[in-house]
Short mmCIF file of C-alpha atoms and ligand atoms in Angstrom, two decimals:
data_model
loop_
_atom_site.label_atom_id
_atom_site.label_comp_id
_atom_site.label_asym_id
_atom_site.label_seq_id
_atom_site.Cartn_x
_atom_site.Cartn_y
_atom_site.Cartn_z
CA UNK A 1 28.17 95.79 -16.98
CA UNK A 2 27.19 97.50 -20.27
CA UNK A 3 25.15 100.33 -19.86
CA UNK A 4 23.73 102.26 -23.20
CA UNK A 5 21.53 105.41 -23.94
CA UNK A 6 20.46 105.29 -27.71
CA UNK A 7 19.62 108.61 -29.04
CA UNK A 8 18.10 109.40 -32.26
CA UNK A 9 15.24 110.91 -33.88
CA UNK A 10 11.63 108.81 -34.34
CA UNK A 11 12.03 106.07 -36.80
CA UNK A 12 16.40 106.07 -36.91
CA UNK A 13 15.86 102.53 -36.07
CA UNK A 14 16.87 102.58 -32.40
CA UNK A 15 14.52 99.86 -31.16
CA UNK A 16 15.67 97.97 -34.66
CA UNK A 17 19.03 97.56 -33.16
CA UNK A 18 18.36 97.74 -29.09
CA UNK A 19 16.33 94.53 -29.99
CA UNK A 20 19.80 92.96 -32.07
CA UNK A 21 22.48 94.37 -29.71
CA UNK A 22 20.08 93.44 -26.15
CA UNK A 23 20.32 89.76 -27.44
CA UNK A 24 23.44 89.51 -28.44
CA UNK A 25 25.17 90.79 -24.93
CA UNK A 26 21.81 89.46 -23.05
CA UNK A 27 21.68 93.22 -21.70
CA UNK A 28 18.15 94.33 -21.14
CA UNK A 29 16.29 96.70 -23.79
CA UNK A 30 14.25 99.16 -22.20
CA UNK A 31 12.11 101.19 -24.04
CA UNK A 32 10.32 103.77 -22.48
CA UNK A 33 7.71 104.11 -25.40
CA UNK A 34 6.92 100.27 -25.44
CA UNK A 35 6.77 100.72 -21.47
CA UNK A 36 3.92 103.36 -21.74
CA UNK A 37 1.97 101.51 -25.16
CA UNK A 38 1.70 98.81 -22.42
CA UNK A 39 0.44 101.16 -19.64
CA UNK A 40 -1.71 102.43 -22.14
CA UNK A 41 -3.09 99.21 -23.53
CA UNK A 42 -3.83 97.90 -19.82
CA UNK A 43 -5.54 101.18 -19.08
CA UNK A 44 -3.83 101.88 -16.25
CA UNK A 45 -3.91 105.56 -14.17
CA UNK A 46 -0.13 105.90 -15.79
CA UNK A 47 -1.23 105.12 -19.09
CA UNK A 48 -4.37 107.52 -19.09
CA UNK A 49 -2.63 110.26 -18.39
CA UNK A 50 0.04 109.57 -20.75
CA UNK A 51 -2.28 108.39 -24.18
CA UNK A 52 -3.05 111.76 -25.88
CA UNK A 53 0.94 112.73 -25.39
CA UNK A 54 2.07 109.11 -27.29
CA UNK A 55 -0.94 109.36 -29.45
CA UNK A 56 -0.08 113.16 -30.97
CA UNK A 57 3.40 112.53 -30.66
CA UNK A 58 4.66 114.69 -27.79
CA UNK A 59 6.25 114.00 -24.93
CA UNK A 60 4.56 112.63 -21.56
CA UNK A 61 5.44 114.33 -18.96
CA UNK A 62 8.64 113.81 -17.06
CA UNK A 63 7.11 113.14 -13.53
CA UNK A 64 5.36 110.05 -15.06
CA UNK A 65 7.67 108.68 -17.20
CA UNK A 66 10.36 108.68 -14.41
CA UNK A 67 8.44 107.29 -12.49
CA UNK A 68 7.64 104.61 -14.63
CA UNK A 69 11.55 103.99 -15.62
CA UNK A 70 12.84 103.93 -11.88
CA UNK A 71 10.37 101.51 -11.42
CA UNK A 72 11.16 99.00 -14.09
CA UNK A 73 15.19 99.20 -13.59
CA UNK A 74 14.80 98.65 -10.28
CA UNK A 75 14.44 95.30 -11.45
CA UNK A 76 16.98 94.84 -13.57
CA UNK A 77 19.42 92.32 -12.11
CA UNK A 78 21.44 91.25 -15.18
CA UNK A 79 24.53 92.50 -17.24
CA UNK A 80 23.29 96.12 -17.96
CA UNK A 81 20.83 97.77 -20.18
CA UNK A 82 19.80 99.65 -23.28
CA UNK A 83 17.98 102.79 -22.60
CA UNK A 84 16.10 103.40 -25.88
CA UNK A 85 14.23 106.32 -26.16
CA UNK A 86 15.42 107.92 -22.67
CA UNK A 87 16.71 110.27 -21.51
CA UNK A 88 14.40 113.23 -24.26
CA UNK A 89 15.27 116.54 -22.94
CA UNK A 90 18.10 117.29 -20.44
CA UNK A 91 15.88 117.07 -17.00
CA UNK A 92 15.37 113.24 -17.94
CA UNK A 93 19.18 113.20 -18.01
CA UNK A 94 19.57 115.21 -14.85
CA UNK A 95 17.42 112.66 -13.38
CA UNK A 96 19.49 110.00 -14.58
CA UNK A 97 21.94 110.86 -12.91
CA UNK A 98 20.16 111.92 -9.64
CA UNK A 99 18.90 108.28 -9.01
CA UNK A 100 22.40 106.72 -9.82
CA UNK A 101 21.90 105.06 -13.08
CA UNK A 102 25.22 105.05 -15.25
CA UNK A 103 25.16 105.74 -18.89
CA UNK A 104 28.73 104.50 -19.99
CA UNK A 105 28.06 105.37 -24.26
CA UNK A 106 25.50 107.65 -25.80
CA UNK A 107 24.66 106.42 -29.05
CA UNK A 108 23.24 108.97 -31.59
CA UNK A 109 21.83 107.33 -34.61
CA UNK A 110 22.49 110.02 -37.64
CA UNK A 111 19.66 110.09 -40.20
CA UNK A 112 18.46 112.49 -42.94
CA UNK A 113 14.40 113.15 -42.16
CA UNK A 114 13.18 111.19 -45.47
CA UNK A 115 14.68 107.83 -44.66
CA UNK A 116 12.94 108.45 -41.31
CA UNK A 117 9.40 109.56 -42.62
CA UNK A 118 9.79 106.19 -45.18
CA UNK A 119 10.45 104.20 -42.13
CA UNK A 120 7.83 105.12 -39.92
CA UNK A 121 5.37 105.22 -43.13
CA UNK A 122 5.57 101.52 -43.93
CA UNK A 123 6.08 100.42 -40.18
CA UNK A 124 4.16 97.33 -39.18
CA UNK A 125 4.09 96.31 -35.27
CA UNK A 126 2.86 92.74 -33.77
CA UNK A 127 1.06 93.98 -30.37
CA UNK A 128 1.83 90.38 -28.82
CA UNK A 129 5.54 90.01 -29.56
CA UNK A 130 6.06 93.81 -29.40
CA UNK A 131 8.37 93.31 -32.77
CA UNK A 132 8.24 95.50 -35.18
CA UNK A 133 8.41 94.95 -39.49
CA UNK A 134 8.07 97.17 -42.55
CA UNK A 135 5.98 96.69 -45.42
CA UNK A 136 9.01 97.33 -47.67
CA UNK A 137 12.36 96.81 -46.14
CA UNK A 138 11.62 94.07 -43.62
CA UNK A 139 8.33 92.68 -44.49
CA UNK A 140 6.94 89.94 -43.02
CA UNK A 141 6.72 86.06 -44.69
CA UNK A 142 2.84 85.94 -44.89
CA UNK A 143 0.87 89.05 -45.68
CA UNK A 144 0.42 91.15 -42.89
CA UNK A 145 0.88 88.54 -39.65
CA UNK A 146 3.71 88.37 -37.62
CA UNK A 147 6.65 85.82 -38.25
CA UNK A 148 6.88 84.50 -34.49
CA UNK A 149 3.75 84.21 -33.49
CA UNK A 150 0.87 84.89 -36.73
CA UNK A 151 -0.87 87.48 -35.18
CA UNK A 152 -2.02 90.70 -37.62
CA UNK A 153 -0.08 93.06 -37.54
CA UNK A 154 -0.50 96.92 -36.98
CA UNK A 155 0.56 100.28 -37.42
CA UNK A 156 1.11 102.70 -34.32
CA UNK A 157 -1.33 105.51 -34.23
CA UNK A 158 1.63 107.78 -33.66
CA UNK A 159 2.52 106.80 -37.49
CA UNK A 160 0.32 108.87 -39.01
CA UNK A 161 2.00 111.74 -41.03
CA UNK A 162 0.71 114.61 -38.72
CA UNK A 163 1.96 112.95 -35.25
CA UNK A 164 5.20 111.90 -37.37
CA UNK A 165 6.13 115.75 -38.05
CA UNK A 166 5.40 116.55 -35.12
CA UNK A 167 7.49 113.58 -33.56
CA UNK A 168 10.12 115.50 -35.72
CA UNK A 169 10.23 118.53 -34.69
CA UNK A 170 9.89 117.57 -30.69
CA UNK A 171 13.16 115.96 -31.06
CA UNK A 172 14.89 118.84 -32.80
CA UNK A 173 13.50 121.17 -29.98
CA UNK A 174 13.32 119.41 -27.38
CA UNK A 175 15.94 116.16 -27.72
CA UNK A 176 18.41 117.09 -30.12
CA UNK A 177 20.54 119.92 -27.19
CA UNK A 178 21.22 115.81 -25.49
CA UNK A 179 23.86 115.54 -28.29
CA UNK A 180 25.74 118.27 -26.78
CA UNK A 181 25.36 117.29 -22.91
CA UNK A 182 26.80 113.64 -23.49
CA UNK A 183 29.33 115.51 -26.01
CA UNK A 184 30.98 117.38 -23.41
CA UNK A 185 31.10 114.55 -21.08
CA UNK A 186 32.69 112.62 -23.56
CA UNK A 187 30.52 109.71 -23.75
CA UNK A 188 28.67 110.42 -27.51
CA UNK A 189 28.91 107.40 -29.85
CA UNK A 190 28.33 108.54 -33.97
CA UNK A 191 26.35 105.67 -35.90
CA UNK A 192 25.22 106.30 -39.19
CA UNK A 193 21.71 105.12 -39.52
CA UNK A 194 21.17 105.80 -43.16
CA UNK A 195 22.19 101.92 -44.17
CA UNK A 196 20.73 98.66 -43.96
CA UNK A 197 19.51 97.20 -40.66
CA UNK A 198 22.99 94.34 -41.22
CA UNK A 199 25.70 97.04 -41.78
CA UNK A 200 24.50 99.06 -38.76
CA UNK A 201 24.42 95.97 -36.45
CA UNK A 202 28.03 94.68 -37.32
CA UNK A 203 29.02 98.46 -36.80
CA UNK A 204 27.17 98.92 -33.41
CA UNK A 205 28.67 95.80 -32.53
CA UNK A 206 31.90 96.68 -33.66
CA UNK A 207 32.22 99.91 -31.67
CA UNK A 208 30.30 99.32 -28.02
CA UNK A 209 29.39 95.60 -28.35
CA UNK A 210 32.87 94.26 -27.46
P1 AP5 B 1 9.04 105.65 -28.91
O1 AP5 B 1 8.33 104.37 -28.94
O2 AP5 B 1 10.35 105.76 -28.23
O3 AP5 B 1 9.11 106.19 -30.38
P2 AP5 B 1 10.23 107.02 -31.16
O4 AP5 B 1 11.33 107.62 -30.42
O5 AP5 B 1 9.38 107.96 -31.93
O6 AP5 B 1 10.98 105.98 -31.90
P3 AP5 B 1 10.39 104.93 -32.81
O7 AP5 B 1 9.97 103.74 -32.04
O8 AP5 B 1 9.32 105.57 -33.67
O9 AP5 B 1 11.60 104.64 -33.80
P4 AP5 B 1 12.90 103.76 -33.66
O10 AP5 B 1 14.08 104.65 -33.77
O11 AP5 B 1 12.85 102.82 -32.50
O12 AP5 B 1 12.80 102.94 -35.04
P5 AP5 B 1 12.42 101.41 -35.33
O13 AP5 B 1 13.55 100.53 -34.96
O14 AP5 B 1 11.06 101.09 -34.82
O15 AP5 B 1 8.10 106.78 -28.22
C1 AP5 B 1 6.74 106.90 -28.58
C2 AP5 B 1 6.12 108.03 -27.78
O16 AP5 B 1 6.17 107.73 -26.36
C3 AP5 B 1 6.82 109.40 -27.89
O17 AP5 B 1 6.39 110.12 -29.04
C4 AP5 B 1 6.39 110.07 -26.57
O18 AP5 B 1 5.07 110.52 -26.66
C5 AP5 B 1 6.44 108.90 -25.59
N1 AP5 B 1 7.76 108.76 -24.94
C6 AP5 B 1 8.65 107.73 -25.07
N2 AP5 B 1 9.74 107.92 -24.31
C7 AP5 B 1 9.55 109.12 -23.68
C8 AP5 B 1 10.34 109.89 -22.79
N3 AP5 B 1 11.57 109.47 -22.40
N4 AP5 B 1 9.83 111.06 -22.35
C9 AP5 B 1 8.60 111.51 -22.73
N5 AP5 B 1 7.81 110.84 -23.60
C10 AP5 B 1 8.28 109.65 -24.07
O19 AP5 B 1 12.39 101.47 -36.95
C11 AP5 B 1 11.38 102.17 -37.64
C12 AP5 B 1 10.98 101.37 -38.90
O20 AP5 B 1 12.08 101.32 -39.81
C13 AP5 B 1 10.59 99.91 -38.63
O21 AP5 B 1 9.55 99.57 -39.52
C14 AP5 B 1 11.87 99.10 -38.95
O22 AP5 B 1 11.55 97.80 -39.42
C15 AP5 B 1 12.49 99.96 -40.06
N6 AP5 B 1 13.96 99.98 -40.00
C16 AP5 B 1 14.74 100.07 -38.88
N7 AP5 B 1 16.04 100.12 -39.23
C17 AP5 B 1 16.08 100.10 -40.60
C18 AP5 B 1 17.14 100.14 -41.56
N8 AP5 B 1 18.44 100.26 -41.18
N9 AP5 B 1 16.82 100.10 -42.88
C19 AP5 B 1 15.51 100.01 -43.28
N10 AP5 B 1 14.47 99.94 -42.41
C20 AP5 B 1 14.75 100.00 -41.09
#
């Protein structure tokens, strides 16, 4: 079993690489902000509660998104899993560990704030195929429409520049003291995610893919 927490402020790229590294060990990515876009898009009671919290940019409350996370590993029956985007603050670790599920690396994904506010500037998203592209460093072959299956593509609402600073900052207060708690347990995993999207998946895969 592989088990993974990738940590990282908005826009470091961690669903980039959870996408790469998920296919390459067939481990499941689980993304806790692609799990609540969908609640959100299907209207659920979940999702209505949590909208104006994804669409500003803060975070949804813990009750619900635990809840929606124990539900959706409950199913997981294969090799082990990618947790992108979860644990944010320390009682979504604490909860972790409450129902059981095993983090065996952290992975913090190092990045200065302007590659990350040029990243999540330019991001383009495919709602069916849930991939996502940049207008400048991974565009996609025909103007605007996804590569897999030609639908147009979109930006997330969170990507406008006020919900992005704010994005910022609620990981500095509210994320960034996670660095410390899987520090002292000795499970914290440095990746620079400054490069290109190649160099960082031969490293990742270098370091906790084996
Ligand atoms: P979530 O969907 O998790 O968003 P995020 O953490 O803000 O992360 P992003 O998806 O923005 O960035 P990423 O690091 O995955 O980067 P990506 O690979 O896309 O959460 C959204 C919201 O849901 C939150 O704000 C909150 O409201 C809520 N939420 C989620 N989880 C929660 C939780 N646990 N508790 C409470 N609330 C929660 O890359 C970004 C762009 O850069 C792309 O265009 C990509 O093509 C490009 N790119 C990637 N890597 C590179 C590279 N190396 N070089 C050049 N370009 C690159």
């Amino acid at each position: 079993m592989k088990r993974f927490i990738f940590l990282g402020p908005p826009g470091a790229g961690k669903g980039t690489q959870a996408d790469y590294l998920s296919d390459k060990l067939s481990i499941e990515h689980i993304s806790t902000g692609e799990l609540l876009r969908q609640e959100i898009n299907e209207k659920t009671a979940l999702g209505e509660k949590a909208r104006s919290f994804v669409e500003t940019g803060d975070l949804v409350p813990d009750e619900i998104v635990i809840e929606i996370l124990k539900e959706h590993i409950r199913k997981i029956r294969g090799a082990g899993y990618i947790l992108d985007g979860y644990p944010r603050n320390t009682a979504q670790a604490e909860s972790l560990e409450e129902h059981e599920i095993i983090v065996d690396k952290a992975v913090l994904f190092d990045i200065d704030k302007e590659t990350v506010v040029k990243r999540l500037s330019g991001r383009l998203y495919c709602p069916k195929c849930k991939k996502f592209y940049h207008s400048e460093y991974r565009p996609p072959q025909k103007d605007m429409a996804c590569d897999n299956c030609g639908r147009a593509l979109v930006r997330r609402k969170d990507d406008d520049p006020v919900s992005i600073e704010n994005r910022i900052k609620v990981y500095f207060d509210q994320t960034h003291p996670l660095i410390e708690y899987y520090e002292k347990k000795g499970k914290l995993e440095h990746i620079d995610a400054n490069r290109s999207v190649e160099a960082i998946h031969k490293d990742l895969f270098k370091r906790i893919g084996r």
